[in-house]
mmCIF file of C-alpha atoms in Angstrom:
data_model
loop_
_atom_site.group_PDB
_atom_site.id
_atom_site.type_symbol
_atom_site.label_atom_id
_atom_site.label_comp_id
_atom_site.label_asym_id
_atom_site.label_seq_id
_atom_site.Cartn_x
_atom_site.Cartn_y
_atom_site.Cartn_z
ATOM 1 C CA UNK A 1 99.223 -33.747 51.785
ATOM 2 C CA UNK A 2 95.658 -35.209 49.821
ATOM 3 C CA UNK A 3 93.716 -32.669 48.472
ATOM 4 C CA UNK A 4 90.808 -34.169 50.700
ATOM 5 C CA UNK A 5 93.009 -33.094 53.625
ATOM 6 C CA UNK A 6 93.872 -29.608 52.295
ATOM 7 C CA UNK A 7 90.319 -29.217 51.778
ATOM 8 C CA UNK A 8 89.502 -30.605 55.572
ATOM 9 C CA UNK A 9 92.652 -28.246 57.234
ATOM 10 C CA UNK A 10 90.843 -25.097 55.389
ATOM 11 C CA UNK A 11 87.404 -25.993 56.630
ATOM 12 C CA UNK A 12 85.965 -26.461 53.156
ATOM 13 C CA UNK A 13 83.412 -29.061 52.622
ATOM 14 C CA UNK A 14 82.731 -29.565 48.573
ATOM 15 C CA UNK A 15 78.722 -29.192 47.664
ATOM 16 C CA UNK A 16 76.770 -32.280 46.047
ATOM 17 C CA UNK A 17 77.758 -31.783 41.859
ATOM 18 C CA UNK A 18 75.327 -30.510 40.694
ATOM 19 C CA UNK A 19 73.474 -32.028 37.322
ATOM 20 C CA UNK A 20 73.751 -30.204 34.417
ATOM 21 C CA UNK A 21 70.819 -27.673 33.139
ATOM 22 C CA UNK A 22 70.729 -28.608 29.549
ATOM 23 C CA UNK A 23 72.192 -30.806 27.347
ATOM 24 C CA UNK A 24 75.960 -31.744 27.985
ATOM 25 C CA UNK A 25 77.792 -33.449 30.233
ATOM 26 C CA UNK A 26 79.547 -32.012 33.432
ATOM 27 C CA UNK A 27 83.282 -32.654 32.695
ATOM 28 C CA UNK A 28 84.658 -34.525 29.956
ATOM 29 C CA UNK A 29 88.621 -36.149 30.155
ATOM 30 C CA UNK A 30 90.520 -35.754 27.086
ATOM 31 C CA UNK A 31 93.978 -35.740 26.251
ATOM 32 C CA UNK A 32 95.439 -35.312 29.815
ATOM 33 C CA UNK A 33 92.933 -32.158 30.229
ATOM 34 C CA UNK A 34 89.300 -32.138 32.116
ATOM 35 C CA UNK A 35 87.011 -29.395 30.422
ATOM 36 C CA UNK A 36 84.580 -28.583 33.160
ATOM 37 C CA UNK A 37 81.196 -26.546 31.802
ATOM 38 C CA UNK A 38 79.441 -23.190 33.063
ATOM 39 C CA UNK A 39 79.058 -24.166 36.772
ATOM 40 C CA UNK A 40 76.875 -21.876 38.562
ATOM 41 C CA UNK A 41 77.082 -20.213 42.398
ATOM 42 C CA UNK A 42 75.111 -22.004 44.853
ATOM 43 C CA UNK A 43 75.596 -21.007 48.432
ATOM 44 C CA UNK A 44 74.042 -22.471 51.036
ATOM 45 C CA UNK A 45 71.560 -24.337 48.196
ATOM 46 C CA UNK A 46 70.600 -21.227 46.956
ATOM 47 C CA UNK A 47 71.311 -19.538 43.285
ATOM 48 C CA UNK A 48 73.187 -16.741 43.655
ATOM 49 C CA UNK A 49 71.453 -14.386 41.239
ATOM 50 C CA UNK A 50 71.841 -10.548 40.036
ATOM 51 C CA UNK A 51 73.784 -8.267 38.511
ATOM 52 C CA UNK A 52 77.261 -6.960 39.618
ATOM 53 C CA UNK A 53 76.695 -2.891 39.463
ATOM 54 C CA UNK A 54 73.131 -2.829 40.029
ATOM 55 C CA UNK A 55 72.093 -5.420 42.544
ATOM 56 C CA UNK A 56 75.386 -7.455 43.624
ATOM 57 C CA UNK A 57 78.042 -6.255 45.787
ATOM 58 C CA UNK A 58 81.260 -6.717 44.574
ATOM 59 C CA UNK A 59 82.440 -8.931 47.655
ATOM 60 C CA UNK A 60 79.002 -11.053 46.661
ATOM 61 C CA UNK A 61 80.106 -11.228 43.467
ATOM 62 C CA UNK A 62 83.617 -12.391 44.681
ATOM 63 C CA UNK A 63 81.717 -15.164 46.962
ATOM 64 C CA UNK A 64 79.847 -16.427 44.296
ATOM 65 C CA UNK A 65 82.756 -16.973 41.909
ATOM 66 C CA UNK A 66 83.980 -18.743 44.720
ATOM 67 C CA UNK A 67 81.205 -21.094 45.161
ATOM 68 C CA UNK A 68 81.224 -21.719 41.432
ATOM 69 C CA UNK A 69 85.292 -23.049 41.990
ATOM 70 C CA UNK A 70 83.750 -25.126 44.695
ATOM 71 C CA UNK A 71 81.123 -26.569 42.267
ATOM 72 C CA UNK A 72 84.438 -27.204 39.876
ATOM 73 C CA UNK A 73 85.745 -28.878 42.861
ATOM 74 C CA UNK A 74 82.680 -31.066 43.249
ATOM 75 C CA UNK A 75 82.057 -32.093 39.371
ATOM 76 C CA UNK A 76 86.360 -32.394 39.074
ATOM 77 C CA UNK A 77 85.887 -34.778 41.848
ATOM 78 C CA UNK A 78 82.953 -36.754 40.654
ATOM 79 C CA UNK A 79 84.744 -37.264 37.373
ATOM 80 C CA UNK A 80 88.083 -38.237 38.760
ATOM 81 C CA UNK A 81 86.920 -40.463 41.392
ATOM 82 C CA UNK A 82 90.101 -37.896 43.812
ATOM 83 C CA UNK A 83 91.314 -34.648 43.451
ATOM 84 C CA UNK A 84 95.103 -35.983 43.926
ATOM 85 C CA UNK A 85 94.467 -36.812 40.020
ATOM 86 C CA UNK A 86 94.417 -33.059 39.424
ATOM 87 C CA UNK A 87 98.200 -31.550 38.167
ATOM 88 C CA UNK A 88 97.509 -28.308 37.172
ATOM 89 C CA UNK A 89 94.596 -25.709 37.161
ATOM 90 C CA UNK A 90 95.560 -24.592 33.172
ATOM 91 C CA UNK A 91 92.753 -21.882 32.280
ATOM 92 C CA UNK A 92 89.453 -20.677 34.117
ATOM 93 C CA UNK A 93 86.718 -18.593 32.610
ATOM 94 C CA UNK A 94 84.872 -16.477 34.841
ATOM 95 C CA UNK A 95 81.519 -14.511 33.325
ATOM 96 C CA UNK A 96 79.911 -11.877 35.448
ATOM 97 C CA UNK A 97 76.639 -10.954 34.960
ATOM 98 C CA UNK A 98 77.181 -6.836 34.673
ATOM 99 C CA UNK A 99 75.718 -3.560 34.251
ATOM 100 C CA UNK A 100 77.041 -1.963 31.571
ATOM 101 C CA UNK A 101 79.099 0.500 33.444
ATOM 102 C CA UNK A 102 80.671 -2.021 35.883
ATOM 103 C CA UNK A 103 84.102 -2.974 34.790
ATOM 104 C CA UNK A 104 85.621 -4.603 37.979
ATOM 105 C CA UNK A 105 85.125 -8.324 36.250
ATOM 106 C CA UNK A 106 88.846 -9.212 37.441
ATOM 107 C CA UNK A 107 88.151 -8.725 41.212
ATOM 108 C CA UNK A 108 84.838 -10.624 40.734
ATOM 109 C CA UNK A 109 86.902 -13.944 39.384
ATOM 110 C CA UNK A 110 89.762 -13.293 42.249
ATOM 111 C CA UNK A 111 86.984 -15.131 44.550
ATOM 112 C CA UNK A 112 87.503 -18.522 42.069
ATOM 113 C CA UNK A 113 90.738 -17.525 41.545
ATOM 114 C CA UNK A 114 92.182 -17.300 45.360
ATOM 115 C CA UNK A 115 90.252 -20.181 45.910
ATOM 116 C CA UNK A 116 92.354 -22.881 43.071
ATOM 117 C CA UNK A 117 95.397 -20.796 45.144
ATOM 118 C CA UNK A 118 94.243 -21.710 48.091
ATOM 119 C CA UNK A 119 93.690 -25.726 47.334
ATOM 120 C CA UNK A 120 96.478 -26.093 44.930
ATOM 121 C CA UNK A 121 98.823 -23.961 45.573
ATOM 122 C CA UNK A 122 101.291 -22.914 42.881
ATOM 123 C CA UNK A 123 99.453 -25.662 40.697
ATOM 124 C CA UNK A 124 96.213 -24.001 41.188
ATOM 125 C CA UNK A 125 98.212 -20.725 39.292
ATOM 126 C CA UNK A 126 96.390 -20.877 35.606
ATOM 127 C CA UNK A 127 95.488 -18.373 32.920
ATOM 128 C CA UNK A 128 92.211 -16.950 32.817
ATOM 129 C CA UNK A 129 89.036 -14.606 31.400
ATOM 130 C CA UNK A 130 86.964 -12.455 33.230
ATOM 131 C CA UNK A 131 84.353 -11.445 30.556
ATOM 132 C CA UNK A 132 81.264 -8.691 31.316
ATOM 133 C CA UNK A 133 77.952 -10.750 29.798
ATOM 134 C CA UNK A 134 74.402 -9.390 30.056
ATOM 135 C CA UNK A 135 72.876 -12.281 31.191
ATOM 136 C CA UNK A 136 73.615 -15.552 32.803
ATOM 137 C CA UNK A 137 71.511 -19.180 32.704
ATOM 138 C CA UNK A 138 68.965 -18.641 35.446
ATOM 139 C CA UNK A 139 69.724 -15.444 36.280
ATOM 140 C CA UNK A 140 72.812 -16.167 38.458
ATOM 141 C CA UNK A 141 75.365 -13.672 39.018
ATOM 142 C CA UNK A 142 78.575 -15.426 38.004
ATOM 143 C CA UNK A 143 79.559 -18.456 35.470
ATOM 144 C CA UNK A 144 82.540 -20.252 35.641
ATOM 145 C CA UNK A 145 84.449 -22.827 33.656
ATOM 146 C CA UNK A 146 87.860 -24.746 33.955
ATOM 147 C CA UNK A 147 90.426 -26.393 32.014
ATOM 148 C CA UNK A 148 92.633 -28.909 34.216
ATOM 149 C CA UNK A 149 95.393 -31.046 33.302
ATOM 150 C CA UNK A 150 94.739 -34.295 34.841
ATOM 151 C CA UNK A 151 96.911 -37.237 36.139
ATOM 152 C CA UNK A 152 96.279 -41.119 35.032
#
């Protein structure tokens, strides 16, 4: 099965990529690997901003590491011209914007996590960080960036 009909059968529909903030480029191919920047959660259009143990639920921060896979999704699929080209999710990095005292970073970056699991199945298994930061670009809640190993 296409990842476009994965995608379709679990009712997801990828958001526009979004351009980058600053300067660098979304993705960039090397070496049989796609490094994907930062991407942040947009849901629904909106910025998905705050701070996990003051003013973001855990399960909100768990849906907006989600919609920052999705925005991996959407740049991964700009890049590649198809998602069939990915062969492995290798490493994601997941930084939640925390209070100090808030140390459930690992459930926050199960939302990206599940997600690759969901779409990729065992090749969507990969290594990862969930780091604690106190502060994000914009404000937004979660960050999240991606190593892939890519097909020609």
């Amino acid at each position: 099965m296409s990842i476009e009909a994965k995608l379709a059968e679990l009712g997801i529909t990828l958001p526009e990529a979004a351009a980058p903030v600053a300067s660098y480029v979304p993705v960039v191919v090397a070496g049989g690997l796609a490094h994907v920047s930062g991407q942040l959660p947009f849901v629904d259009g909106k910025l998905v901003t705050g701070r996990l143990g003051e003013d973001v639920a855990l399960d909100q921060g768990a849906a907006a590491a989600r919609a920052c896979g999705l925005m991996i999704l959407a740049q991964l699929k700009a890049a590649l011209g198809s998602l069939d080209r990915v062969e492995r999710i290798v490493k994601l990095g997941a930084f939640v914007n925390s209070a100090g005292d808030f140390t459930d970073q690992p459930k926050v970056a199960n939302g990206v996590s599940d997600l690759m699991l969901e779409v990729f199945g065992d090749a969507g298994r990969h290594a990862r960080a969930a780091v604690g930061v106190p502060a994000l670009p914009l404000g937004a809640a979660v960050e999240v960036d991606a190593i892939v190993a890519v097909r020609d």
